[in-house]
mmCIF file of C-alpha atoms in Angstrom:
data_model
loop_
_atom_site.group_PDB
_atom_site.id
_atom_site.type_symbol
_atom_site.label_atom_id
_atom_site.label_comp_id
_atom_site.label_asym_id
_atom_site.label_seq_id
_atom_site.Cartn_x
_atom_site.Cartn_y
_atom_site.Cartn_z
ATOM 1 C CA MET A 842 0.000 0.000 0.000
ATOM 2 C CA ASN A 843 1.286 3.431 -0.972
ATOM 3 C CA LEU A 844 0.043 6.787 0.236
ATOM 4 C CA SER A 845 0.383 10.095 -1.521
ATOM 5 C CA PHE A 846 -0.037 13.569 -0.118
ATOM 6 C CA PRO A 847 -2.404 15.300 -0.336
ATOM 7 C CA SER A 848 -4.989 12.600 -0.955
ATOM 8 C CA PRO A 849 -8.227 11.212 0.495
ATOM 9 C CA GLU A 850 -6.261 8.085 1.465
ATOM 10 C CA PHE A 851 -3.927 10.211 3.563
ATOM 11 C CA ASP A 852 -6.944 11.881 5.211
ATOM 12 C CA ASN A 853 -8.494 8.507 5.995
ATOM 13 C CA SER A 854 -5.286 7.057 7.385
ATOM 14 C CA VAL A 855 -4.725 10.018 9.717
ATOM 15 C CA ALA A 856 -8.330 9.797 10.911
ATOM 16 C CA GLY A 857 -7.869 6.058 11.426
ATOM 17 C CA VAL A 858 -4.816 6.727 13.584
ATOM 18 C CA CYS A 859 -6.779 9.253 15.659
ATOM 19 C CA HIS A 860 -9.608 6.784 16.203
ATOM 20 C CA GLY A 861 -7.275 3.832 16.715
ATOM 21 C CA SER A 862 -8.845 2.001 13.785
ATOM 22 C CA ALA A 863 -6.069 2.212 11.175
ATOM 23 C CA THR A 864 -4.795 -1.133 9.926
ATOM 24 C CA GLU A 865 -1.168 -2.180 10.133
ATOM 25 C CA ALA A 866 -0.840 -1.725 6.356
ATOM 26 C CA GLU A 867 -2.178 1.833 6.635
ATOM 27 C CA MET A 868 0.175 2.626 9.482
ATOM 28 C CA ARG A 869 3.156 1.224 7.598
ATOM 29 C CA ALA A 870 2.246 3.264 4.519
ATOM 30 C CA LEU A 871 1.843 6.363 6.676
ATOM 31 C CA ASN A 872 5.263 5.730 8.194
ATOM 32 C CA GLU A 873 6.824 5.634 4.722
ATOM 33 C CA LEU A 874 5.071 8.827 3.680
ATOM 34 C CA LEU A 875 5.802 10.822 6.837
ATOM 35 C CA ARG A 876 9.483 9.908 6.769
ATOM 36 C CA SER A 877 9.876 10.900 3.132
ATOM 37 C CA ASN A 878 7.590 13.925 2.837
ATOM 38 C CA PRO A 879 8.116 16.833 5.287
ATOM 39 C CA ASN A 880 4.899 18.549 4.181
ATOM 40 C CA ALA A 881 2.877 15.428 4.926
ATOM 41 C CA ARG A 882 4.642 15.087 8.283
ATOM 42 C CA ASP A 883 3.839 18.682 9.275
ATOM 43 C CA GLU A 884 0.239 18.330 8.135
ATOM 44 C CA TYR A 885 -0.035 15.085 10.113
ATOM 45 C CA LEU A 886 1.282 16.831 13.232
ATOM 46 C CA MET A 887 -1.168 19.709 12.782
ATOM 47 C CA ARG A 888 -4.115 17.339 12.556
ATOM 48 C CA ILE A 889 -2.957 15.375 15.581
ATOM 49 C CA GLU A 890 -2.523 18.608 17.518
ATOM 50 C CA LEU A 891 -6.071 19.712 16.708
ATOM 51 C CA HIS A 892 -7.413 16.287 17.671
ATOM 52 C CA THR A 893 -5.549 16.200 20.996
ATOM 53 C CA ARG A 894 -6.555 19.744 21.880
ATOM 54 C CA LEU A 895 -10.186 18.859 21.390
ATOM 55 C CA ALA A 896 -9.592 15.888 23.682
ATOM 56 C CA SER A 897 -7.670 17.760 26.357
ATOM 57 C CA GLU A 898 -9.158 21.264 26.576
ATOM 58 C CA SER A 899 -12.586 21.012 28.106
ATOM 59 C CA GLY A 900 -12.668 24.813 28.211
ATOM 60 C CA LEU A 901 -13.337 24.673 24.488
ATOM 61 C CA PHE A 902 -16.766 23.324 25.299
ATOM 62 C CA SER A 903 -17.730 26.227 27.504
ATOM 63 C CA GLN A 904 -21.446 26.108 26.678
ATOM 64 C CA LEU A 905 -21.656 22.494 27.723
ATOM 65 C CA ALA A 906 -19.592 23.284 30.780
ATOM 66 C CA ASP A 907 -22.047 25.994 31.804
ATOM 67 C CA GLY A 908 -24.911 23.554 31.485
ATOM 68 C CA ALA A 909 -23.091 20.876 33.420
ATOM 69 C CA ALA A 910 -22.729 23.264 36.348
ATOM 70 C CA SER A 911 -26.318 22.441 37.252
ATOM 71 C CA CYS A 912 -25.394 18.850 38.213
ATOM 72 C CA PRO A 913 -27.133 16.754 35.531
ATOM 73 C CA LEU A 914 -28.611 13.414 36.437
ATOM 74 C CA PRO A 915 -26.646 10.352 35.394
ATOM 75 C CA ASP A 916 -27.627 8.841 32.064
ATOM 76 C CA SER A 917 -27.327 5.141 32.698
ATOM 77 C CA SER A 918 -28.224 4.279 29.130
ATOM 78 C CA ALA A 919 -25.497 6.366 27.561
ATOM 79 C CA GLY A 920 -22.919 3.586 27.461
ATOM 80 C CA THR A 921 -20.011 5.983 27.571
ATOM 81 C CA ARG A 922 -16.394 4.908 27.705
ATOM 82 C CA GLN A 923 -16.164 6.185 31.256
ATOM 83 C CA SER A 924 -17.864 4.559 34.160
ATOM 84 C CA THR A 925 -17.890 7.749 36.199
ATOM 85 C CA LEU A 926 -19.867 10.955 36.009
ATOM 86 C CA PRO A 927 -18.275 14.278 35.166
ATOM 87 C CA LEU A 928 -17.407 16.046 38.403
ATOM 88 C CA SER A 929 -17.164 19.644 37.340
ATOM 89 C CA PRO A 930 -17.345 21.475 34.031
ATOM 90 C CA PRO A 931 -13.832 22.839 33.568
ATOM 91 C CA VAL A 932 -12.094 19.528 34.200
ATOM 92 C CA PRO A 933 -11.413 17.286 31.191
ATOM 93 C CA ALA A 934 -12.282 13.607 31.464
ATOM 94 C CA ARG A 935 -8.664 12.654 32.113
ATOM 95 C CA SER A 936 -8.283 15.157 34.920
ATOM 96 C CA ARG A 937 -11.638 14.148 36.314
ATOM 97 C CA LYS A 938 -10.197 10.749 37.190
ATOM 98 C CA LEU A 939 -7.462 12.220 39.331
ATOM 99 C CA THR A 940 -9.791 14.873 40.664
ATOM 100 C CA GLN A 941 -12.135 12.178 41.879
ATOM 101 C CA VAL A 942 -9.330 10.789 43.987
ATOM 102 C CA LEU A 943 -8.761 14.187 45.510
ATOM 103 C CA ALA A 944 -12.479 14.558 46.124
ATOM 104 C CA LEU A 945 -12.616 11.156 47.809
ATOM 105 C CA ALA A 946 -9.649 12.095 49.938
ATOM 106 C CA ALA A 947 -11.386 15.323 50.922
ATOM 107 C CA CYS A 948 -14.528 13.365 51.861
ATOM 108 C CA VAL A 949 -12.519 10.976 54.003
ATOM 109 C CA MET A 950 -10.826 13.888 55.705
ATOM 110 C CA SER A 951 -14.181 15.584 56.333
ATOM 111 C CA ILE A 952 -15.645 12.437 57.856
ATOM 112 C CA ALA A 953 -12.561 11.910 59.943
ATOM 113 C CA GLY A 954 -12.747 15.538 61.031
ATOM 114 C CA GLY A 955 -16.317 14.964 62.195
ATOM 115 C CA VAL A 956 -15.257 11.872 64.061
ATOM 116 C CA TRP A 957 -12.454 13.837 65.626
ATOM 117 C CA VAL A 958 -14.852 16.541 66.850
ATOM 118 C CA LEU A 959 -17.233 13.946 68.227
ATOM 119 C CA TRP A 960 -14.399 12.129 69.921
ATOM 120 C CA PHE A 961 -13.066 15.331 71.391
ATOM 121 C CA ARG A 962 -16.482 16.333 72.716
ATOM 122 C CA GLY A 963 -17.076 12.815 73.921
ATOM 123 C CA SER A 964 -13.825 12.682 75.774
ATOM 124 C CA THR A 965 -14.574 15.918 77.581
ATOM 125 C CA SER A 966 -18.311 15.742 78.175
ATOM 126 C CA ARG A 967 -19.382 12.120 78.028
ATOM 127 C CA ASN A 968 -18.545 9.066 79.960
ATOM 128 C CA GLY A 969 -19.223 6.579 77.151
ATOM 129 C CA ALA A 970 -19.322 6.631 73.364
ATOM 130 C CA THR A 971 -22.564 5.747 71.635
ATOM 131 C CA SER A 972 -21.262 4.636 68.230
ATOM 132 C CA PRO A 973 -18.772 1.851 67.685
ATOM 133 C CA LEU A 974 -16.576 4.162 65.606
ATOM 134 C CA ILE A 975 -16.464 6.827 68.277
ATOM 135 C CA SER A 976 -16.013 4.190 70.906
ATOM 136 C CA HIS A 977 -13.063 2.864 68.948
ATOM 137 C CA ALA A 978 -11.627 6.347 68.645
ATOM 138 C CA ASP A 979 -12.136 6.881 72.365
ATOM 139 C CA ARG A 980 -10.229 3.759 73.199
ATOM 140 C CA LYS A 981 -7.368 4.451 70.847
ATOM 141 C CA GLY A 982 -7.091 8.195 71.379
ATOM 142 C CA PRO A 983 -6.849 11.013 68.852
ATOM 143 C CA GLU A 984 -3.638 9.888 67.226
ATOM 144 C CA THR A 985 -5.389 6.768 65.930
ATOM 145 C CA VAL A 986 -7.877 8.751 63.891
ATOM 146 C CA GLY A 987 -5.230 11.148 62.681
ATOM 147 C CA SER A 988 -2.804 8.458 61.691
ATOM 148 C CA ILE A 989 -5.402 6.577 59.678
ATOM 149 C CA LEU A 990 -5.908 9.522 57.334
ATOM 150 C CA PRO A 991 -2.675 9.528 55.362
ATOM 151 C CA LYS A 992 -2.921 5.793 54.953
ATOM 152 C CA VAL A 993 -6.497 5.978 53.689
ATOM 153 C CA VAL A 994 -5.683 8.813 51.306
ATOM 154 C CA TRP A 995 -2.611 6.991 50.095
ATOM 155 C CA THR A 996 -4.569 3.806 49.616
ATOM 156 C CA LEU A 997 -7.228 5.635 47.618
ATOM 157 C CA ASP A 998 -4.659 7.138 45.331
ATOM 158 C CA PHE A 999 -2.768 3.937 45.003
ATOM 159 C CA TRP A 1000 -5.988 2.220 44.061
ATOM 160 C CA LYS A 1001 -6.643 4.960 41.536
ATOM 161 C CA LEU A 1002 -3.220 4.659 39.991
ATOM 162 C CA GLN A 1003 -3.801 0.974 39.469
ATOM 163 C CA MET B 13 1.965 2.475 65.806
ATOM 164 C CA SER B 14 5.481 3.708 66.331
ATOM 165 C CA ALA B 15 6.476 7.345 65.996
ATOM 166 C CA ASP B 16 8.668 6.443 63.017
ATOM 167 C CA SER B 17 5.798 4.764 61.201
ATOM 168 C CA LYS B 18 3.544 7.735 61.810
ATOM 169 C CA ARG B 19 6.177 10.138 60.573
ATOM 170 C CA GLN B 20 6.687 8.033 57.442
ATOM 171 C CA LEU B 21 2.964 8.057 56.724
ATOM 172 C CA GLY B 22 2.846 11.803 57.249
ATOM 173 C CA ASP B 23 5.817 12.325 54.930
ATOM 174 C CA SER B 24 4.218 10.062 52.371
ATOM 175 C CA SER B 25 1.029 12.099 52.485
ATOM 176 C CA VAL B 26 2.867 15.380 51.950
ATOM 177 C CA ALA B 27 4.888 13.922 49.092
ATOM 178 C CA GLN B 28 1.743 12.544 47.572
ATOM 179 C CA GLN B 29 -0.047 15.886 47.726
ATOM 180 C CA ARG B 30 2.947 17.563 46.135
ATOM 181 C CA PHE B 31 3.064 14.911 43.435
ATOM 182 C CA LEU B 32 -0.631 15.191 42.641
ATOM 183 C CA SER B 33 -0.455 18.957 42.525
ATOM 184 C CA LEU B 34 2.484 18.915 40.116
ATOM 185 C CA PHE B 35 1.122 16.111 38.002
ATOM 186 C CA LEU B 36 -2.337 17.630 37.605
ATOM 187 C CA ARG B 37 -0.793 20.890 36.474
ATOM 188 C CA SER B 38 1.302 19.105 33.839
ATOM 189 C CA GLU B 39 -1.149 16.412 32.868
ATOM 190 C CA ARG B 40 -2.519 18.161 29.801
ATOM 191 C CA GLU B 41 0.924 18.732 28.331
ATOM 192 C CA ILE B 42 1.971 15.169 29.142
ATOM 193 C CA PHE B 43 -1.138 13.905 27.379
ATOM 194 C CA ARG B 44 -0.382 15.959 24.271
ATOM 195 C CA TYR B 45 3.210 14.819 24.307
ATOM 196 C CA VAL B 46 2.124 11.186 24.405
ATOM 197 C CA ALA B 47 -0.573 11.774 21.790
ATOM 198 C CA VAL B 48 2.022 12.851 19.231
ATOM 199 C CA LEU B 49 3.051 9.215 19.214
ATOM 200 C CA VAL B 50 -0.251 7.549 20.087
ATOM 201 C CA PRO B 51 -3.066 9.890 19.025
ATOM 202 C CA ASN B 52 -5.906 7.566 19.982
ATOM 203 C CA VAL B 53 -7.349 9.235 23.066
ATOM 204 C CA THR B 54 -8.110 6.113 25.085
ATOM 205 C CA ASP B 55 -4.663 4.654 24.456
ATOM 206 C CA ALA B 56 -2.929 7.952 25.205
ATOM 207 C CA GLU B 57 -4.844 8.217 28.480
ATOM 208 C CA ASP B 58 -3.743 4.714 29.442
ATOM 209 C CA ILE B 59 -0.137 5.667 28.836
ATOM 210 C CA VAL B 60 -0.521 8.851 30.889
ATOM 211 C CA GLN B 61 -1.950 6.786 33.709
ATOM 212 C CA GLN B 62 0.943 4.330 33.529
ATOM 213 C CA THR B 63 3.275 7.318 33.533
ATOM 214 C CA ALA B 64 1.659 8.611 36.712
ATOM 215 C CA MET B 65 2.242 5.259 38.414
ATOM 216 C CA ALA B 66 5.853 5.016 37.312
ATOM 217 C CA PHE B 67 6.496 8.627 38.185
ATOM 218 C CA TRP B 68 5.034 8.267 41.667
ATOM 219 C CA GLU B 69 7.327 5.312 42.328
ATOM 220 C CA LYS B 70 10.349 7.422 41.356
ATOM 221 C CA PHE B 71 9.110 10.705 42.768
ATOM 222 C CA GLU B 72 11.698 10.708 45.549
ATOM 223 C CA ALA B 73 14.378 11.062 42.904
ATOM 224 C CA TYR B 74 12.806 14.194 41.452
ATOM 225 C CA ASP B 75 14.925 17.302 41.965
ATOM 226 C CA HIS B 76 12.398 19.978 42.933
ATOM 227 C CA SER B 77 14.646 22.753 41.662
ATOM 228 C CA GLN B 78 14.104 21.436 38.131
ATOM 229 C CA PRO B 79 10.952 22.044 36.045
ATOM 230 C CA PHE B 80 8.483 19.227 36.554
ATOM 231 C CA THR B 81 6.881 18.950 33.106
ATOM 232 C CA PRO B 82 9.994 18.095 31.061
ATOM 233 C CA TRP B 83 10.946 15.473 33.648
ATOM 234 C CA ALA B 84 7.450 13.990 33.528
ATOM 235 C CA CYS B 85 7.485 14.056 29.731
ATOM 236 C CA ARG B 86 10.647 11.981 29.698
ATOM 237 C CA PHE B 87 8.870 9.412 31.858
ATOM 238 C CA ALA B 88 5.908 9.553 29.521
ATOM 239 C CA LEU B 89 8.110 9.027 26.488
ATOM 240 C CA ASN B 90 9.616 5.910 28.044
ATOM 241 C CA LYS B 91 6.184 4.575 28.915
ATOM 242 C CA ALA B 92 4.919 5.317 25.422
ATOM 243 C CA ARG B 93 7.871 3.466 23.908
ATOM 244 C CA GLN B 94 7.206 0.438 26.100
ATOM 245 C CA TRP B 95 3.537 0.562 25.141
ATOM 246 C CA ILE B 96 4.310 0.848 21.421
ATOM 247 C CA GLU B 97 6.860 -1.972 21.612
ATOM 248 C CA ARG B 98 4.080 -4.389 22.527
ATOM 249 C CA ARG B 99 1.792 -3.352 19.664
ATOM 250 C CA GLN B 100 2.719 -4.288 16.134
ATOM 251 C CA ARG B 101 0.435 -1.750 14.428
ATOM 252 C CA TRP B 102 1.862 1.186 16.312
ATOM 253 C CA LYS B 103 5.378 -0.087 15.803
ATOM 254 C CA ALA B 104 4.673 -0.105 12.070
ATOM 255 C CA LEU B 105 3.657 3.552 12.281
ATOM 256 C CA LEU B 106 6.532 4.777 14.415
ATOM 257 C CA ASP B 107 9.566 2.679 13.595
ATOM 258 C CA ARG B 108 12.688 3.671 11.655
ATOM 259 C CA GLY B 109 13.137 6.867 13.619
ATOM 260 C CA LEU B 110 9.733 8.412 12.935
ATOM 261 C CA ALA B 111 8.786 8.569 16.633
ATOM 262 C CA GLU B 112 11.813 10.697 17.481
ATOM 263 C CA GLU B 113 11.298 12.837 14.397
ATOM 264 C CA LEU B 114 7.664 13.540 15.288
ATOM 265 C CA VAL B 115 8.491 14.497 18.868
ATOM 266 C CA GLN B 116 11.274 16.791 17.697
ATOM 267 C CA ARG B 117 9.272 18.408 14.915
ATOM 268 C CA ARG B 118 6.248 18.953 17.127
ATOM 269 C CA GLN B 119 8.504 20.864 19.511
ATOM 270 C CA GLU B 120 9.658 23.081 16.656
ATOM 271 C CA LEU B 121 6.129 23.678 15.392
ATOM 272 C CA GLN B 122 4.660 24.441 18.798
ATOM 273 C CA PRO B 123 4.613 28.256 18.403
ATOM 274 C CA GLU B 124 2.948 27.904 15.020
ATOM 275 C CA PHE B 125 0.358 25.516 16.414
ATOM 276 C CA GLU B 126 -0.435 27.954 19.195
ATOM 277 C CA LEU B 127 -1.024 30.643 16.608
ATOM 278 C CA ARG B 128 -3.082 28.503 14.265
ATOM 279 C CA LEU B 129 -5.241 26.951 16.958
ATOM 280 C CA ARG B 130 -5.925 30.027 19.044
ATOM 281 C CA ASP B 131 -9.392 30.440 17.521
ATOM 282 C CA LEU B 132 -10.415 26.809 17.895
ATOM 283 C CA GLU B 133 -13.104 27.658 20.435
ATOM 284 C CA GLY B 134 -14.560 30.294 18.136
ATOM 285 C CA CYS B 135 -14.605 27.826 15.258
ATOM 286 C CA LEU B 136 -16.318 25.220 17.424
ATOM 287 C CA GLY B 137 -18.984 27.793 18.159
ATOM 288 C CA LYS B 138 -19.617 28.231 14.437
ATOM 289 C CA LEU B 139 -20.391 24.567 13.877
ATOM 290 C CA PRO B 140 -24.019 23.625 13.271
ATOM 291 C CA GLU B 141 -25.666 22.250 16.394
ATOM 292 C CA GLY B 142 -25.660 18.600 15.320
ATOM 293 C CA GLN B 143 -21.967 18.654 14.475
ATOM 294 C CA ARG B 144 -21.028 20.495 17.605
ATOM 295 C CA SER B 145 -23.000 17.998 19.634
ATOM 296 C CA LEU B 146 -21.129 15.136 17.978
ATOM 297 C CA VAL B 147 -17.751 16.710 18.728
ATOM 298 C CA GLU B 148 -18.752 17.343 22.335
ATOM 299 C CA GLY B 149 -19.996 13.796 22.691
ATOM 300 C CA TYR B 150 -16.791 12.309 21.371
ATOM 301 C CA TYR B 151 -14.188 14.596 22.917
ATOM 302 C CA TYR B 152 -15.833 15.989 26.048
ATOM 303 C CA GLU B 153 -18.172 13.252 27.201
ATOM 304 C CA ARG B 154 -15.895 10.522 25.844
ATOM 305 C CA ALA B 155 -18.982 8.765 24.548
ATOM 306 C CA SER B 156 -18.289 5.707 22.427
ATOM 307 C CA ILE B 157 -18.779 5.820 18.672
ATOM 308 C CA GLU B 158 -21.514 3.232 19.130
ATOM 309 C CA THR B 159 -23.391 5.540 21.494
ATOM 310 C CA LEU B 160 -22.903 8.551 19.248
ATOM 311 C CA ALA B 161 -24.077 6.579 16.233
ATOM 312 C CA GLN B 162 -27.231 5.540 18.085
ATOM 313 C CA ARG B 163 -27.904 9.102 19.178
ATOM 314 C CA SER B 164 -27.577 10.509 15.681
ATOM 315 C CA GLY B 165 -29.172 7.630 13.815
ATOM 316 C CA ARG B 166 -26.049 7.132 11.690
ATOM 317 C CA SER B 167 -23.948 4.031 11.235
ATOM 318 C CA GLU B 168 -20.674 3.836 13.180
ATOM 319 C CA ALA B 169 -18.703 4.207 9.954
ATOM 320 C CA ALA B 170 -20.695 7.311 9.042
ATOM 321 C CA THR B 171 -20.108 8.717 12.525
ATOM 322 C CA TYR B 172 -16.337 8.224 12.205
ATOM 323 C CA LYS B 173 -16.473 9.868 8.798
ATOM 324 C CA MET B 174 -18.488 12.790 10.126
ATOM 325 C CA LEU B 175 -15.969 13.372 12.915
ATOM 326 C CA GLN B 176 -13.200 13.331 10.345
ATOM 327 C CA ARG B 177 -15.031 15.926 8.236
ATOM 328 C CA ILE B 178 -15.731 18.121 11.235
ATOM 329 C CA ARG B 179 -12.064 18.104 12.240
ATOM 330 C CA ARG B 180 -11.143 19.053 8.693
ATOM 331 C CA ALA B 181 -13.699 21.861 8.727
ATOM 332 C CA LEU B 182 -12.347 23.108 12.039
ATOM 333 C CA GLN B 183 -8.836 23.071 10.657
ATOM 334 C CA VAL B 184 -9.909 25.101 7.634
ATOM 335 C CA CYS B 185 -11.675 27.509 9.960
ATOM 336 C CA VAL B 186 -8.759 28.021 12.356
ATOM 337 C CA GLU B 187 -6.490 28.601 9.418
ATOM 338 C CA GLY B 188 -8.772 31.441 8.459
ATOM 339 C CA GLN B 189 -9.808 30.033 5.141
ATOM 340 C CA ALA B 190 -13.522 29.603 5.625
ATOM 341 C CA LYS B 191 -16.381 29.191 8.014
ATOM 342 C CA PRO B 192 -16.728 25.532 9.003
ATOM 343 C CA GLU B 193 -19.442 23.968 6.892
ATOM 344 C CA VAL B 194 -19.745 20.241 6.678
ATOM 345 C CA ALA B 195 -21.872 18.690 3.954
#
């Protein structure tokens, strides 16, 4: 297979590379062309750049982002590539994944903070804890709750990075 | 728990926060760097994720007086190479020095790309509603082609083709040649 530039075959091959659907023969032909034709190589890079900017700059879709600020309901029938919902409008899908980890960490810290307050109040104003969690915290003391946090956050992120 | 263990966990947490902060700030550029070699979005994202894992494992070795992004990009390049090595199709595209040439040339063309693509948002806004919705679905929502085809009532092949035409129209638009109109 031979490719020329410019040509519809070149256009199709570049699009196939972007979508991950190009065949090995197409990719080999593209390799030959891009190595031998600087104009084709620069045009290829321009098209890839446009494609990756669309994929990485969610700010480009500002109208959609404004709409998403109203917390849309999940569409379970959408069958999207992602299994998670968008968190916030300005964050691209890639960043959303890492942002979710941060959000989870923040939730854990908030819950632990609440437990801490309850434990502190309990230790000063109550003789016995009413919930097993608070009771556990009472027995172990404040450093137990505090020391769990980094481990939980780390575990969440480690899980995410898997 | 011993004092040493607690201190180690605390240090780990601080390092992790620093890592996440730096990585999130550089993630977009790392993604684009990887996508020069592997433009398919899903594959490029996988490589970025593998880069994050590898980088976190070596984060202690990072010299904080040095810029983070170039260091992370070197990690990403290594990960991309490993990924490509295991895939015959992508090897066929990038072998015989083309990978290095593309990375190098992209660096040289970066200022020109910035100039040519600065009105991309404006050009997106000029697209007819149906086309804009398709682009948003594919790039922003990361909806599958199958889903997008169902939504629009087109075949998957026609949906791929439409995306290709829209990108071409956007390119013509950003280069100031015409308003994006897709037949």
